[in-house]
Amino acid sequence: MRMVELIQKKRDGQALSPEEIRFIIRGYVEESIPDYQMSALTMAIFYKGMTPEETAELTMAMAQSGDQVELSFPGKTFVDKHSSGGVGDKTTLIIGPMVAACGVPVAKMSGRGLGHTGGTIDKLSAIPGFKVEMEQAAFLEQVNRIGISVISQTGNLVPADKKLYALRDVTATVDSIPLIASSIMSKKIASGAKGIVLDVKFGSGAFMGSLEEAEILAKTMVNIGHSLGRETVAVLSNMDEPLGRAVGNSIEVLEAVDALQGKGPKDLMEVSFELASWMLVLGKKAKTRDEARKILEEAVEQGRAMEKFLEFVAAQGGDTEAVSRKKLQIAPYKAEIQAEKDGYIHRIDARTIGVCAMNLGAGRETKESAIDLGAGIYLQKKSGDYVRKGETVLELYTSDLKKAGLVAESLKDVVFLKDAPLLNKPIVAKVLDQCCIN
Ligand code: URA
């Protein structure tokens, strides 16, 4: 087989065979296929797409390109959750303990944040003493003992995706549906998930700008999951505005603590309950989403979700006192953005808030950037709220006084006000499982 002929075949719109896809992924990981040929192929895929069969084959070839973890927990079904990335998305911190408190094991390998989106591992690192690195045996032992562990991605999991994602990033081929879908699903398959719950976001702060695009991505991933024998459900949620009120690291952990006690912002509670409900359904703890939701609400009301969070923090060396007394480090300098007139808030743009939080130090511009765990933005008001001129809408936190002024300046127009009230838009727009797709 010659790579140049396979590039030509895809360029001309033909489907690649399973053998050809395996040849490409093997060759790319072993470095017999160079970056320049792989770039040409990803651009051809960008323009010509892939059939569902090709996308599933690509997913499997990538999943098998490195270590595969066989996570099995006696008598239990291992369900994983993945979010396509957003601003203020702290749902893993909430869903993990909720679901574990209801008997579905949570064994998660998460990433750090990059660009305007945050990462679970950075958020957990804001808890003093919390260890995000662990040997696989200790990771599994903890899940078996207390039902939950979240660590940073280790080992040689899906090396094909690591190489390919870095290449796509610099060749303008990230936003290709078959490439995004296979990238996400290969990591879930390699980590041994039997059930997969996907949070596919759409809107200004998400990869997919519109609900229609997000739906195509979600369908592609649900189809991949089912064709590879994994029960998969996708929840489509709105990311035009940050999820919840807190964007940063320490401040997001504090908001997650509120949510685990049932006191989180409405949109955050809604998305968390929806995703957690599907995890309970796929984890065989409930027959329907509604039944699952009742079980989860009870776990929150009875304090079991919060107890599980503290048990999880303690197991990974974190300071439970600091968490339960809400004493995490917040950056010392504060600036405020006030409403310029009276009116109803119609929009606080998620992407702008994400980029500004990053500029305050809460995120990374490049993989090498340092992070200020105490920095971030707190939304005192959200879309739908009525504000009077001069009322504080946003609070900015940073350790760098100069940044506070600069970022405040760039946030002057982020709050979009109108005289008329905003019509209520549901945060969860749609749920797709195999039944909805056929
Ligand atoms: N997230 C991933 O893991 N991969 C992509 O290609 C895009 C988002």
Tab-separated table of C-alpha atoms and ligand atoms in Angstrom:
chain	number	residue	atom	x	y	z
A	1	MET	CA	0.000	0.000	0.000
A	2	ARG	CA	1.249	3.493	-0.770
A	3	MET	CA	0.129	6.498	1.253
A	4	VAL	CA	0.107	8.759	-1.807
A	5	GLU	CA	-2.518	6.526	-3.443
A	6	LEU	CA	-4.677	6.590	-0.299
A	7	ILE	CA	-4.509	10.404	-0.174
A	8	GLN	CA	-5.547	10.465	-3.824
A	9	LYS	CA	-8.427	8.063	-3.164
A	10	LYS	CA	-9.800	10.266	-0.364
A	11	ARG	CA	-9.145	13.425	-2.387
A	12	ASP	CA	-11.354	11.952	-5.124
A	13	GLY	CA	-14.143	11.271	-2.618
A	14	GLN	CA	-13.831	7.484	-2.320
A	15	ALA	CA	-14.133	5.531	0.925
A	16	LEU	CA	-11.014	3.988	2.469
A	17	SER	CA	-11.175	0.298	3.376
A	18	PRO	CA	-10.634	-0.956	6.974
A	19	GLU	CA	-7.172	-2.295	5.960
A	20	GLU	CA	-6.222	1.057	4.473
A	21	ILE	CA	-7.319	2.964	7.589
A	22	ARG	CA	-5.336	0.606	9.826
A	23	PHE	CA	-2.289	0.941	7.563
A	24	ILE	CA	-2.477	4.750	7.853
A	25	ILE	CA	-2.850	4.900	11.637
A	26	ARG	CA	-0.138	2.272	12.238
A	27	GLY	CA	2.220	4.022	9.821
A	28	TYR	CA	1.615	7.441	11.344
A	29	VAL	CA	2.241	6.256	14.923
A	30	GLU	CA	5.358	4.309	13.831
A	31	GLU	CA	6.511	7.354	11.844
A	32	SER	CA	6.767	5.621	8.484
A	33	ILE	CA	4.082	8.074	7.310
A	34	PRO	CA	5.343	11.666	7.658
A	35	ASP	CA	3.366	14.693	8.886
A	36	TYR	CA	3.159	16.222	5.403
A	37	GLN	CA	1.326	13.208	3.991
A	38	MET	CA	-0.937	12.975	7.023
A	39	SER	CA	-1.721	16.718	6.659
A	40	ALA	CA	-2.779	16.153	3.070
A	41	LEU	CA	-4.996	13.264	4.128
A	42	THR	CA	-6.666	15.213	6.974
A	43	MET	CA	-7.380	18.077	4.555
A	44	ALA	CA	-8.905	15.597	2.090
A	45	ILE	CA	-11.056	14.190	4.929
A	46	PHE	CA	-12.006	17.751	5.897
A	47	TYR	CA	-13.403	18.352	2.403
A	48	LYS	CA	-14.717	14.899	1.429
A	49	GLY	CA	-15.816	13.552	4.826
A	50	MET	CA	-15.996	9.877	5.797
A	51	THR	CA	-18.743	7.270	5.723
A	52	PRO	CA	-20.080	5.991	9.086
A	53	GLU	CA	-18.139	2.746	8.482
A	54	GLU	CA	-14.878	4.602	7.829
A	55	THR	CA	-15.387	6.799	10.920
A	56	ALA	CA	-16.007	3.746	13.148
A	57	GLU	CA	-12.952	1.992	11.693
A	58	LEU	CA	-10.792	5.085	12.237
A	59	THR	CA	-12.022	5.285	15.852
A	60	MET	CA	-11.124	1.651	16.515
A	61	ALA	CA	-7.726	1.911	14.811
A	62	MET	CA	-6.914	4.973	16.943
A	63	ALA	CA	-8.221	3.357	20.155
A	64	GLN	CA	-5.942	0.368	19.502
A	65	SER	CA	-2.879	2.495	18.689
A	66	GLY	CA	-1.597	2.375	22.292
A	67	ASP	CA	-2.484	0.996	25.724
A	68	GLN	CA	-6.055	-0.092	26.317
A	69	VAL	CA	-7.335	-0.046	29.849
A	70	GLU	CA	-9.700	-2.814	30.818
A	71	LEU	CA	-11.613	-1.138	33.618
A	72	SER	CA	-13.986	-3.647	35.104
A	73	PHE	CA	-15.699	-3.387	38.439
A	74	PRO	CA	-17.358	-6.573	39.726
A	75	GLY	CA	-21.127	-6.511	39.259
A	76	LYS	CA	-21.103	-2.941	37.936
A	77	THR	CA	-21.229	-1.310	34.519
A	78	PHE	CA	-18.499	1.215	33.843
A	79	VAL	CA	-19.960	4.344	32.225
A	80	ASP	CA	-17.841	7.292	31.118
A	81	LYS	CA	-18.863	10.859	30.386
A	82	HIS	CA	-17.258	13.288	27.973
A	83	SER	CA	-17.877	16.964	27.434
A	84	SER	CA	-16.963	18.557	24.133
A	85	GLY	CA	-15.571	21.520	26.101
A	86	GLY	CA	-16.946	24.832	27.245
A	87	VAL	CA	-16.643	27.780	29.601
A	88	GLY	CA	-17.428	27.291	33.296
A	89	ASP	CA	-18.010	23.573	32.745
A	90	LYS	CA	-17.400	22.025	36.148
A	91	THR	CA	-19.920	19.214	35.659
A	92	THR	CA	-17.408	16.378	36.233
A	93	LEU	CA	-16.847	17.644	39.796
A	94	ILE	CA	-20.585	17.492	40.430
A	95	ILE	CA	-21.693	14.474	38.426
A	96	GLY	CA	-18.796	12.246	39.546
A	97	PRO	CA	-19.669	12.222	43.272
A	98	MET	CA	-23.456	12.267	42.599
A	99	VAL	CA	-23.286	9.213	40.376
A	100	ALA	CA	-20.773	7.394	42.607
A	101	ALA	CA	-23.055	8.051	45.607
A	102	CYS	CA	-25.767	6.155	43.678
A	103	GLY	CA	-23.573	3.103	43.023
A	104	VAL	CA	-22.251	3.670	39.484
A	105	PRO	CA	-18.428	3.632	39.471
A	106	VAL	CA	-16.671	6.749	38.179
A	107	ALA	CA	-13.135	6.145	36.875
A	108	LYS	CA	-12.122	9.210	34.948
A	109	MET	CA	-8.998	10.284	33.181
A	110	SER	CA	-9.356	13.970	32.485
A	111	GLY	CA	-7.367	16.674	30.760
A	112	ARG	CA	-5.979	20.092	31.564
A	113	GLY	CA	-7.526	23.208	30.051
A	114	LEU	CA	-6.320	24.892	26.888
A	115	GLY	CA	-7.406	28.205	25.360
A	116	HIS	CA	-10.781	29.568	26.416
A	117	THR	CA	-12.031	26.240	27.817
A	118	GLY	CA	-11.121	24.927	31.261
A	119	GLY	CA	-10.006	21.441	32.304
A	120	THR	CA	-11.140	19.281	35.228
A	121	ILE	CA	-7.572	18.500	36.294
A	122	ASP	CA	-6.738	22.196	36.774
A	123	LYS	CA	-9.899	22.660	38.830
A	124	LEU	CA	-9.055	19.729	41.104
A	125	SER	CA	-5.513	21.085	41.470
A	126	ALA	CA	-7.032	24.170	43.139
A	127	ILE	CA	-7.783	21.974	46.195
A	128	PRO	CA	-4.687	22.092	48.454
A	129	GLY	CA	-2.874	18.739	48.496
A	130	PHE	CA	-5.071	17.090	45.826
A	131	LYS	CA	-3.051	14.552	43.811
A	132	VAL	CA	-4.030	14.216	40.163
A	133	GLU	CA	-1.379	11.658	39.290
A	134	MET	CA	-1.703	8.056	40.344
A	135	GLU	CA	-0.507	4.602	39.275
A	136	GLN	CA	-3.160	2.602	37.498
A	137	ALA	CA	-3.356	-0.031	40.262
A	138	ALA	CA	-4.001	2.645	42.933
A	139	PHE	CA	-6.540	4.324	40.637
A	140	LEU	CA	-8.487	1.077	40.250
A	141	GLU	CA	-8.191	0.223	43.939
A	142	GLN	CA	-9.707	3.605	44.843
A	143	VAL	CA	-12.614	3.163	42.427
A	144	ASN	CA	-13.306	-0.280	43.873
A	145	ARG	CA	-13.079	1.054	47.446
A	146	ILE	CA	-15.015	4.341	47.286
A	147	GLY	CA	-16.561	4.306	43.801
A	148	ILE	CA	-14.704	7.269	42.323
A	149	SER	CA	-11.301	8.469	41.176
A	150	VAL	CA	-10.368	11.236	38.747
A	151	ILE	CA	-6.774	11.480	37.547
A	152	SER	CA	-4.877	13.165	34.766
A	153	GLN	CA	-4.374	11.195	31.572
A	154	THR	CA	-1.312	8.984	31.870
A	155	GLY	CA	0.463	6.282	29.939
A	156	ASN	CA	0.315	5.650	26.282
A	157	LEU	CA	-3.428	6.043	25.774
A	158	VAL	CA	-4.364	6.710	22.117
A	159	PRO	CA	-0.970	8.004	20.870
A	160	ALA	CA	-2.502	8.304	17.378
A	161	ASP	CA	-4.876	10.977	18.684
A	162	LYS	CA	-2.106	12.895	20.470
A	163	LYS	CA	-0.108	13.140	17.216
A	164	LEU	CA	-3.087	13.717	14.980
A	165	TYR	CA	-4.687	16.351	17.200
A	166	ALA	CA	-1.437	18.359	17.359
A	167	LEU	CA	-1.175	18.139	13.556
A	168	ARG	CA	-4.824	19.166	13.012
A	169	ASP	CA	-4.312	22.112	15.332
A	170	VAL	CA	-1.687	23.625	13.017
A	171	THR	CA	-3.205	22.596	9.666
A	172	ALA	CA	-6.718	24.062	10.062
A	173	THR	CA	-8.334	20.618	10.168
A	174	VAL	CA	-9.661	20.523	13.747
A	175	ASP	CA	-13.281	21.223	12.869
A	176	SER	CA	-13.990	18.154	10.766
A	177	ILE	CA	-16.869	16.042	12.128
A	178	PRO	CA	-15.360	12.569	11.450
A	179	LEU	CA	-12.002	13.694	12.884
A	180	ILE	CA	-13.524	15.220	16.049
A	181	ALA	CA	-15.873	12.252	16.531
A	182	SER	CA	-13.129	9.633	16.136
A	183	SER	CA	-10.762	11.625	18.374
A	184	ILE	CA	-13.274	11.813	21.232
A	185	MET	CA	-14.678	8.297	20.881
A	186	SER	CA	-11.276	6.585	20.519
A	187	LYS	CA	-10.308	7.896	23.977
A	188	LYS	CA	-13.538	6.634	25.532
A	189	ILE	CA	-13.170	3.210	23.889
A	190	ALA	CA	-9.497	2.904	24.919
A	191	SER	CA	-10.385	3.671	28.526
A	192	GLY	CA	-12.736	0.677	28.555
A	193	ALA	CA	-16.123	2.400	28.882
A	194	LYS	CA	-19.111	0.114	28.320
A	195	GLY	CA	-21.552	3.028	28.341
A	196	ILE	CA	-20.778	6.562	27.143
A	197	VAL	CA	-22.648	9.781	27.960
A	198	LEU	CA	-21.639	12.687	25.740
A	199	ASP	CA	-22.232	16.343	26.545
A	200	VAL	CA	-22.109	17.997	23.130
A	201	LYS	CA	-22.146	21.750	23.498
A	202	PHE	CA	-23.172	24.324	20.941
A	203	GLY	CA	-22.960	28.110	20.911
A	204	SER	CA	-20.297	30.783	21.085
A	205	GLY	CA	-18.145	29.071	23.743
A	206	ALA	CA	-18.250	25.627	22.080
A	207	PHE	CA	-16.533	23.903	19.154
A	208	MET	CA	-19.838	23.676	17.324
A	209	GLY	CA	-21.430	27.092	16.786
A	210	SER	CA	-24.978	25.922	16.014
A	211	LEU	CA	-27.360	23.300	17.340
A	212	GLU	CA	-27.550	21.792	13.826
A	213	GLU	CA	-23.771	21.236	13.638
A	214	ALA	CA	-23.696	19.883	17.192
A	215	GLU	CA	-26.465	17.458	16.289
A	216	ILE	CA	-24.509	16.094	13.328
A	217	LEU	CA	-21.457	15.583	15.565
A	218	ALA	CA	-23.599	13.982	18.280
A	219	LYS	CA	-25.265	11.590	15.808
A	220	THR	CA	-21.887	10.615	14.387
A	221	MET	CA	-20.568	9.793	17.869
A	222	VAL	CA	-23.698	7.927	18.977
A	223	ASN	CA	-23.487	5.852	15.778
A	224	ILE	CA	-19.807	5.082	16.368
A	225	GLY	CA	-20.556	4.034	19.959
A	226	HIS	CA	-23.376	1.722	18.928
A	227	SER	CA	-21.513	0.207	16.006
A	228	LEU	CA	-18.697	-0.650	18.429
A	229	GLY	CA	-21.108	-2.177	20.954
A	230	ARG	CA	-21.135	0.693	23.497
A	231	GLU	CA	-24.436	2.129	24.651
A	232	THR	CA	-24.104	5.843	23.912
A	233	VAL	CA	-26.305	8.849	24.658
A	234	ALA	CA	-25.619	12.455	23.652
A	235	VAL	CA	-27.018	15.472	25.480
A	236	LEU	CA	-26.946	18.694	23.456
A	237	SER	CA	-26.515	21.699	25.724
A	238	ASN	CA	-26.269	25.437	25.134
A	239	MET	CA	-22.904	27.169	25.573
A	240	ASP	CA	-23.704	30.711	24.445
A	241	GLU	CA	-23.168	31.808	28.030
A	242	PRO	CA	-20.819	30.266	30.654
A	243	LEU	CA	-22.344	27.339	32.557
A	244	GLY	CA	-23.174	28.481	36.095
A	245	ARG	CA	-21.702	31.700	37.475
A	246	ALA	CA	-18.059	30.833	38.132
A	247	VAL	CA	-15.294	30.644	35.494
A	248	GLY	CA	-11.832	29.808	36.801
A	249	ASN	CA	-10.422	27.072	38.993
A	250	SER	CA	-10.849	27.711	42.757
A	251	ILE	CA	-14.107	29.555	42.134
A	252	GLU	CA	-15.475	26.694	40.048
A	253	VAL	CA	-14.688	24.191	42.808
A	254	LEU	CA	-16.593	26.401	45.250
A	255	GLU	CA	-19.560	26.497	42.897
A	256	ALA	CA	-19.418	22.706	42.496
A	257	VAL	CA	-19.608	22.406	46.302
A	258	ASP	CA	-22.789	24.514	46.254
A	259	ALA	CA	-24.217	22.350	43.470
A	260	LEU	CA	-23.473	19.138	45.376
A	261	GLN	CA	-25.595	20.576	48.197
A	262	GLY	CA	-28.408	21.400	45.751
A	263	LYS	CA	-27.637	25.131	45.815
A	264	GLY	CA	-25.970	25.604	42.420
A	265	PRO	CA	-27.186	27.919	39.649
A	266	LYS	CA	-30.228	26.610	37.763
A	267	ASP	CA	-28.491	25.975	34.400
A	268	LEU	CA	-25.620	24.108	36.058
A	269	MET	CA	-27.993	21.950	38.137
A	270	GLU	CA	-30.051	21.168	35.038
A	271	VAL	CA	-27.118	20.016	32.880
A	272	SER	CA	-25.569	18.084	35.788
A	273	PHE	CA	-28.808	16.221	36.608
A	274	GLU	CA	-29.439	15.450	32.920
A	275	LEU	CA	-25.967	13.976	32.331
A	276	ALA	CA	-25.903	12.154	35.671
A	277	SER	CA	-29.367	10.678	34.980
A	278	TRP	CA	-28.164	9.117	31.743
A	279	MET	CA	-25.102	7.734	33.524
A	280	LEU	CA	-27.420	5.994	35.991
A	281	VAL	CA	-29.566	4.629	33.147
A	282	LEU	CA	-26.552	3.277	31.208
A	283	GLY	CA	-25.063	2.068	34.512
A	284	LYS	CA	-28.260	0.005	35.047
A	285	LYS	CA	-29.233	1.755	38.287
A	286	ALA	CA	-32.446	3.147	36.821
A	287	LYS	CA	-34.744	2.150	33.971
A	288	THR	CA	-35.669	5.653	32.884
A	289	ARG	CA	-34.178	9.120	32.986
A	290	ASP	CA	-36.982	10.314	35.291
A	291	GLU	CA	-36.439	7.489	37.746
A	292	ALA	CA	-32.691	8.244	37.690
A	293	ARG	CA	-33.302	11.916	38.364
A	294	LYS	CA	-35.325	11.106	41.521
A	295	ILE	CA	-32.554	8.856	42.816
A	296	LEU	CA	-29.981	11.610	42.191
A	297	GLU	CA	-32.083	14.343	43.776
A	298	GLU	CA	-32.379	12.193	46.891
A	299	ALA	CA	-28.609	11.681	46.991
A	300	VAL	CA	-28.146	15.457	46.921
A	301	GLU	CA	-30.920	16.225	49.445
A	302	GLN	CA	-29.683	13.586	51.893
A	303	GLY	CA	-26.122	14.942	51.713
A	304	ARG	CA	-24.698	11.734	50.209
A	305	ALA	CA	-23.382	13.457	47.066
A	306	MET	CA	-21.422	15.991	49.135
A	307	GLU	CA	-20.148	13.267	51.495
A	308	LYS	CA	-18.907	11.318	48.467
A	309	PHE	CA	-17.105	14.398	47.163
A	310	LEU	CA	-15.314	14.845	50.498
A	311	GLU	CA	-14.426	11.138	50.595
A	312	PHE	CA	-13.005	11.449	47.062
A	313	VAL	CA	-10.999	14.581	47.954
A	314	ALA	CA	-9.596	12.877	51.076
A	315	ALA	CA	-8.683	9.715	49.137
A	316	GLN	CA	-6.575	11.770	46.727
A	317	GLY	CA	-4.792	13.698	49.499
A	318	GLY	CA	-6.873	16.897	49.249
A	319	ASP	CA	-7.709	19.208	52.158
A	320	THR	CA	-11.353	18.448	53.006
A	321	GLU	CA	-11.493	21.247	55.614
A	322	ALA	CA	-10.595	23.799	52.950
A	323	VAL	CA	-13.336	22.396	50.701
A	324	SER	CA	-16.129	22.110	53.252
A	325	ARG	CA	-15.358	25.520	54.786
A	326	LYS	CA	-14.993	26.958	51.277
A	327	LYS	CA	-11.535	28.306	52.007
A	328	LEU	CA	-9.802	27.974	48.649
A	329	GLN	CA	-7.304	30.526	47.465
A	330	ILE	CA	-8.883	33.394	45.483
A	331	ALA	CA	-6.604	35.885	43.681
A	332	PRO	CA	-6.127	39.183	45.575
A	333	TYR	CA	-7.040	41.810	42.974
A	334	LYS	CA	-10.649	42.385	42.066
A	335	ALA	CA	-12.317	44.505	39.376
A	336	GLU	CA	-16.005	44.850	38.613
A	337	ILE	CA	-18.025	45.376	35.450
A	338	GLN	CA	-21.234	47.293	35.964
A	339	ALA	CA	-24.372	47.615	33.834
A	340	GLU	CA	-24.236	50.708	31.635
A	341	LYS	CA	-28.025	51.151	31.679
A	342	ASP	CA	-31.196	49.550	33.051
A	343	GLY	CA	-32.451	46.489	31.179
A	344	TYR	CA	-32.796	42.734	30.830
A	345	ILE	CA	-29.613	40.797	30.130
A	346	HIS	CA	-29.934	38.930	26.835
A	347	ARG	CA	-26.401	37.649	26.487
A	348	ILE	CA	-23.037	37.439	28.249
A	349	ASP	CA	-20.875	35.920	25.547
A	350	ALA	CA	-19.250	32.659	26.659
A	351	ARG	CA	-16.232	32.814	24.367
A	352	THR	CA	-15.342	36.373	25.410
A	353	ILE	CA	-15.657	35.439	29.087
A	354	GLY	CA	-13.524	32.309	28.509
A	355	VAL	CA	-10.788	34.258	26.733
A	356	CYS	CA	-10.854	37.015	29.384
A	357	ALA	CA	-10.682	34.487	32.244
A	358	MET	CA	-7.656	32.961	30.479
A	359	ASN	CA	-6.081	36.425	30.180
A	360	LEU	CA	-6.620	36.998	33.899
A	361	GLY	CA	-4.477	33.879	34.450
A	362	ALA	CA	-7.200	31.222	34.915
A	363	GLY	CA	-6.347	29.380	31.677
A	364	ARG	CA	-3.493	28.560	29.331
A	365	GLU	CA	-2.800	30.206	26.029
A	366	THR	CA	-0.311	27.476	25.117
A	367	LYS	CA	0.326	24.077	26.683
A	368	GLU	CA	3.386	25.516	28.464
A	369	SER	CA	1.642	28.552	30.073
A	370	ALA	CA	1.494	28.711	33.881
A	371	ILE	CA	-1.910	28.985	35.516
A	372	ASP	CA	-3.227	31.192	38.360
A	373	LEU	CA	-5.626	28.886	40.202
A	374	GLY	CA	-7.220	31.769	42.114
A	375	ALA	CA	-8.016	33.856	39.024
A	376	GLY	CA	-11.354	33.954	37.240
A	377	ILE	CA	-14.622	35.698	36.525
A	378	TYR	CA	-17.810	35.483	38.576
A	379	LEU	CA	-21.139	36.313	36.930
A	380	GLN	CA	-23.228	38.091	39.568
A	381	LYS	CA	-25.981	38.272	36.938
A	382	LYS	CA	-26.987	35.926	34.111
A	383	SER	CA	-29.156	36.156	31.002
A	384	GLY	CA	-32.777	36.824	31.874
A	385	ASP	CA	-31.914	38.935	34.955
A	386	TYR	CA	-33.043	42.560	35.147
A	387	VAL	CA	-30.274	45.000	36.127
A	388	ARG	CA	-30.187	48.673	36.987
A	389	LYS	CA	-27.509	51.031	35.687
A	390	GLY	CA	-24.397	50.765	37.888
A	391	GLU	CA	-25.226	47.304	39.320
A	392	THR	CA	-22.329	44.847	39.286
A	393	VAL	CA	-22.693	42.172	36.607
A	394	LEU	CA	-19.200	40.618	36.600
A	395	GLU	CA	-16.427	40.291	39.178
A	396	LEU	CA	-12.880	39.723	37.934
A	397	TYR	CA	-10.162	38.119	40.078
A	398	THR	CA	-6.448	38.066	39.285
A	399	SER	CA	-3.021	38.116	40.928
A	400	ASP	CA	-1.731	40.600	38.363
A	401	LEU	CA	-3.060	44.125	38.880
A	402	LYS	CA	-2.156	45.207	35.335
A	403	LYS	CA	-4.222	42.393	33.843
A	404	ALA	CA	-7.311	43.433	35.839
A	405	GLY	CA	-7.451	46.831	34.098
A	406	LEU	CA	-6.729	45.478	30.620
A	407	VAL	CA	-9.272	42.682	30.825
A	408	ALA	CA	-11.928	44.944	32.365
A	409	GLU	CA	-11.520	47.219	29.354
A	410	SER	CA	-12.080	44.349	26.909
A	411	LEU	CA	-15.218	43.247	28.806
A	412	LYS	CA	-16.973	46.602	28.585
A	413	ASP	CA	-19.401	45.480	25.876
A	414	VAL	CA	-19.837	41.842	26.862
A	415	VAL	CA	-23.171	42.348	28.645
A	416	PHE	CA	-25.918	42.727	26.037
A	417	LEU	CA	-29.016	44.473	27.444
A	418	LYS	CA	-32.522	45.043	26.037
A	419	ASP	CA	-35.687	46.639	27.381
A	420	ALA	CA	-37.818	43.545	26.715
A	421	PRO	CA	-37.528	40.436	28.921
A	422	LEU	CA	-35.710	37.427	27.498
A	423	LEU	CA	-37.789	34.419	26.489
A	424	ASN	CA	-36.720	31.382	28.430
A	425	LYS	CA	-34.452	29.037	26.400
A	426	PRO	CA	-33.858	25.546	27.784
A	427	ILE	CA	-30.204	24.819	28.566
A	428	VAL	CA	-30.606	21.189	27.399
A	429	ALA	CA	-31.833	21.420	23.815
A	430	LYS	CA	-32.034	17.733	22.903
A	431	VAL	CA	-31.036	14.222	23.923
A	432	LEU	CA	-30.037	11.676	21.307
A	433	ASP	CA	-29.763	7.970	21.761
A	434	GLN	CA	-29.891	5.221	19.189
A	435	CYS	CA	-33.735	5.324	19.142
A	436	CYS	CA	-33.761	9.002	18.137
A	437	ILE	CA	-31.261	8.482	15.365
A	438	ASN	CA	-32.847	5.646	13.416
B	1	URA	N1	-11.942	17.212	21.675
B	1	URA	C1	-11.198	16.141	21.342
B	1	URA	O1	-10.846	15.331	22.199
B	1	URA	N2	-10.863	15.976	20.040
B	1	URA	C2	-11.223	16.830	19.059
B	1	URA	O2	-10.898	16.614	17.912
B	1	URA	C3	-11.990	17.951	19.435
B	1	URA	C4	-12.339	18.108	20.749
